Amino acid sequence: MEKAAGSSMNQTVSGQDSLDKMEQQQLQSKQAYVTDLDLQMSSKKSMKDFMEMTTSHNSEKNESVLVEQFDFQDLSYQVRVKGAAKQQSVQGMKQILSNVSGTVHRGDMVALMGPSGSGKTSLLNVLAQRVDQSSVSGKIFINGLPVTKSWKRRMGFVFQDDLMLSNLTVRETIMYSAKLRLPQSMPTATKEAKVDALLDLLSLQKCAHSKIGSEGKRGISGGERKRTAIGVELITSPSIVFLDEPTSGLDSTTALQTVTLLKELTSLGTVFISSIHQPRANIFYQFHKVLLLQSGTPVYFGSTGNVLDYFSSQGLHVPPLTNPADWLLDVIVGNSTTKDGSELSDAWKSSSDSSDTSECSGAPASHISSEDVTLVENGDEDDAGRKWSTSFWYQFLVLYQRSAKQSSGENFDRVNVLGILLTAACMCAMWFQATNLKDLVGLLFFLVLNQPFSMAATVCRIFPKERSLMMRERSTGSYQVGPYFLAKTCSDLTAGYVVPTIYAIMVYCFCGLYTGSVSHFFLYMAIFWAMVMTGQSYGYFWSAAVTDLPMANMLVFTTILFMVIAGGFYIPMARLPTGLQWLPYLSFIYWGYSAIMALQFEGNTYDCTKARPFEYGADCPITGENVIKKTGFDDAGLGMGLGMVVFWAILYRILAYIFLRMNTRTKM
């Protein structure tokens, strides 16, 4: 009886707990529904604001052309291969895509799916015209017309790896994209309003003033980073946006939020075509259409709602409680069926659905107005007359501002500043009020070597790190190489010299170089700045000439080592082998050392106690000219030394610019 009563009481308590939990879950569901409803209403308002701004500007500029129909027919793509793979290819070429066809309509969101190496990213690049067109066969039409250069400006491409400048905020990143890609004639206030509307639309207002961050530097989250990358492309109101695995690296919840956001954005009329890898079911069904690929060959293209029915008609049925997307990938690679990829491809080719997607013509579709066709043709004429949306100097100013913000975060990094100041402090301690002539000679050599070497080693990492970002931005017509290079070098000439200047002043004041002459100080600083600039130029040269970062680092360290040996301190020129006495003339360290030796010693006399007997001649007092002669620098004076340092600085920058142009050519 007692046991029964206890059991009954436990059941009552348990039932009450279950009821409380159910009520709590219902309350949470209601709260989540209300929150979701608020977010949807906010999103719709932001979308309306963004659409109104876009429509208003486009109507003024005669650019309001949306993709009503996007057709691609029998697309094939092959690439040249090297090495062992060449023996397995036909005439050194490997087939990446074979006879891919499809039709996409306004506001569609299309998923490209397939196992790794199936050609998803390659198809995206072909559709976006981002590959060498001589390797592509087939036809692509937009609104019934062949794709031309004018359409490339109306396309966006979001890469799998979100390359952005780490020291910029989210708002700055999108704003600089707006300034570089939107017409120069558009008022800045309009661009700012458009950026704010887009931040609202992408739910980025909370992190708008947070820095992007990088590895080792805390920044925004992965989902916020991906939405920022999408915003960079959406700011131009593109007609088509291609996305390469936008959910890669995101957790399942963030991935769903990202794809749901893209689906909401289709109400703008934008077409989204995205490669995606192993999505969960509710992500998969967000897409309107899916294109399944196996080894570059299509096995299905059509509605996501009909894909399982199609495979059922082929005798392939999805098991209960199975993610359809995972099952489809298993089917394609043949893990769960008796059919392999080639059989599925043949079955798709012979199906009536495949015949429908393969039929597209060069004539405008019946539902596309003649006005749209005229607008596209007019756009082609406009593009023939102008290649860039902004002028050379406008690009320079915008890129200078952007580069200065990025550089300031690097140049004034606490570790960098502390390292330079500690080096200066150590020099001041070791050479404090140095009076011995040999000590002064060693101090001057270390002075012309340390900061230029440090600058070259730092700068050589710039272009290999930013090359991919630069090529992506240039492929969208954002800017030319000239303004980019000029802005980069000018920003580094300002922000990058502040801390080294403090270093130079500390050494000058505490290490016995001070003479009381103002002109002496400014000439000293001129030589120091010229050496730092040349070291920077030398780093730029290797950074632009060599695309591989470890190789660029190795070449900088190796070649500067030879310049140090030829600098005249360790081995005077007169002691070099006869066939190598020309080597110092190629070393900017030699010329800088010559200049600062002439500045410090010419016209001065020193007590004989400042050196060992006969070290700098038999005369007493010791003349500065004797010091210069004995160290082997009597053939180059202050003017020639400083002039040659500046010459090498200019030459290295010119070479850096040439190599940068060569190594960043785009295929657009």
mmCIF file of N, CA and C in Angstrom, residues 1 60 76 94 127 131 139 170 177 237 258 309 355 384 388 391 462 553 615 619:
data_model
loop_
_atom_site.group_PDB
_atom_site.id
_atom_site.type_symbol
_atom_site.label_atom_id
_atom_site.label_comp_id
_atom_site.label_asym_id
_atom_site.label_seq_id
_atom_site.Cartn_x
_atom_site.Cartn_y
_atom_site.Cartn_z
ATOM 1 N N MET A 1 0.837 -1.205 0.000
ATOM 2 C CA MET A 1 0.000 0.000 0.000
ATOM 3 C C MET A 1 0.872 1.254 0.000
ATOM 4 N N GLU A 60 18.098 56.031 -62.402
ATOM 5 C CA GLU A 60 18.786 57.255 -62.825
ATOM 6 C C GLU A 60 19.905 56.931 -63.807
ATOM 7 N N SER A 76 31.426 22.628 -71.511
ATOM 8 C CA SER A 76 32.540 21.716 -71.271
ATOM 9 C C SER A 76 33.772 22.550 -70.961
ATOM 10 N N LYS A 94 43.008 17.738 -69.344
ATOM 11 C CA LYS A 94 42.104 16.979 -68.479
ATOM 12 C C LYS A 94 40.708 17.576 -68.560
ATOM 13 N N LEU A 127 30.674 29.613 -65.214
ATOM 14 C CA LEU A 127 29.448 30.412 -65.329
ATOM 15 C C LEU A 127 29.720 31.887 -65.046
ATOM 16 N N VAL A 131 37.371 32.052 -65.871
ATOM 17 C CA VAL A 131 38.421 31.171 -66.384
ATOM 18 C C VAL A 131 38.748 31.569 -67.814
ATOM 19 N N LYS A 139 27.522 27.301 -74.610
ATOM 20 C CA LYS A 139 26.898 28.620 -74.714
ATOM 21 C C LYS A 139 26.320 29.049 -73.368
ATOM 22 N N VAL A 170 33.763 45.849 -40.070
ATOM 23 C CA VAL A 170 32.778 45.313 -41.013
ATOM 24 C C VAL A 170 32.236 46.424 -41.907
ATOM 25 N N SER A 177 34.360 48.784 -50.466
ATOM 26 C CA SER A 177 33.884 48.083 -51.661
ATOM 27 C C SER A 177 32.899 48.951 -52.436
ATOM 28 N N SER A 237 24.464 45.609 -55.972
ATOM 29 C CA SER A 237 23.163 45.113 -56.443
ATOM 30 C C SER A 237 23.328 44.211 -57.661
ATOM 31 N N THR A 258 22.546 31.391 -42.641
ATOM 32 C CA THR A 258 23.156 31.989 -43.837
ATOM 33 C C THR A 258 22.355 31.656 -45.083
ATOM 34 N N ASP A 309 11.712 12.053 -56.435
ATOM 35 C CA ASP A 309 10.801 11.380 -57.370
ATOM 36 C C ASP A 309 11.546 10.927 -58.617
ATOM 37 N N SER A 355 16.242 16.822 -71.538
ATOM 38 C CA SER A 355 15.990 17.450 -72.840
ATOM 39 C C SER A 355 15.453 18.858 -72.664
ATOM 40 N N ALA A 384 32.248 49.775 -73.474
ATOM 41 C CA ALA A 384 33.280 49.924 -74.495
ATOM 42 C C ALA A 384 34.021 51.240 -74.306
ATOM 43 N N TRP A 388 36.633 51.302 -66.153
ATOM 44 C CA TRP A 388 36.582 51.354 -64.696
ATOM 45 C C TRP A 388 35.451 52.270 -64.257
ATOM 46 N N SER A 391 37.885 56.923 -61.454
ATOM 47 C CA SER A 391 39.107 57.419 -62.087
ATOM 48 C C SER A 391 40.350 56.919 -61.348
ATOM 49 N N ILE A 462 53.993 41.226 -47.696
ATOM 50 C CA ILE A 462 52.769 41.964 -48.016
ATOM 51 C C ILE A 462 52.058 41.407 -49.235
ATOM 52 N N ASN A 553 60.740 35.096 -48.523
ATOM 53 C CA ASN A 553 61.484 35.296 -47.271
ATOM 54 C C ASN A 553 62.923 34.812 -47.393
ATOM 55 N N GLU A 615 96.074 52.805 -36.006
ATOM 56 C CA GLU A 615 94.879 52.142 -36.572
ATOM 57 C C GLU A 615 94.304 52.961 -37.721
ATOM 58 N N ASP A 619 99.131 60.141 -38.135
ATOM 59 C CA ASP A 619 98.892 61.531 -37.746
ATOM 60 C C ASP A 619 98.186 61.613 -36.397
#
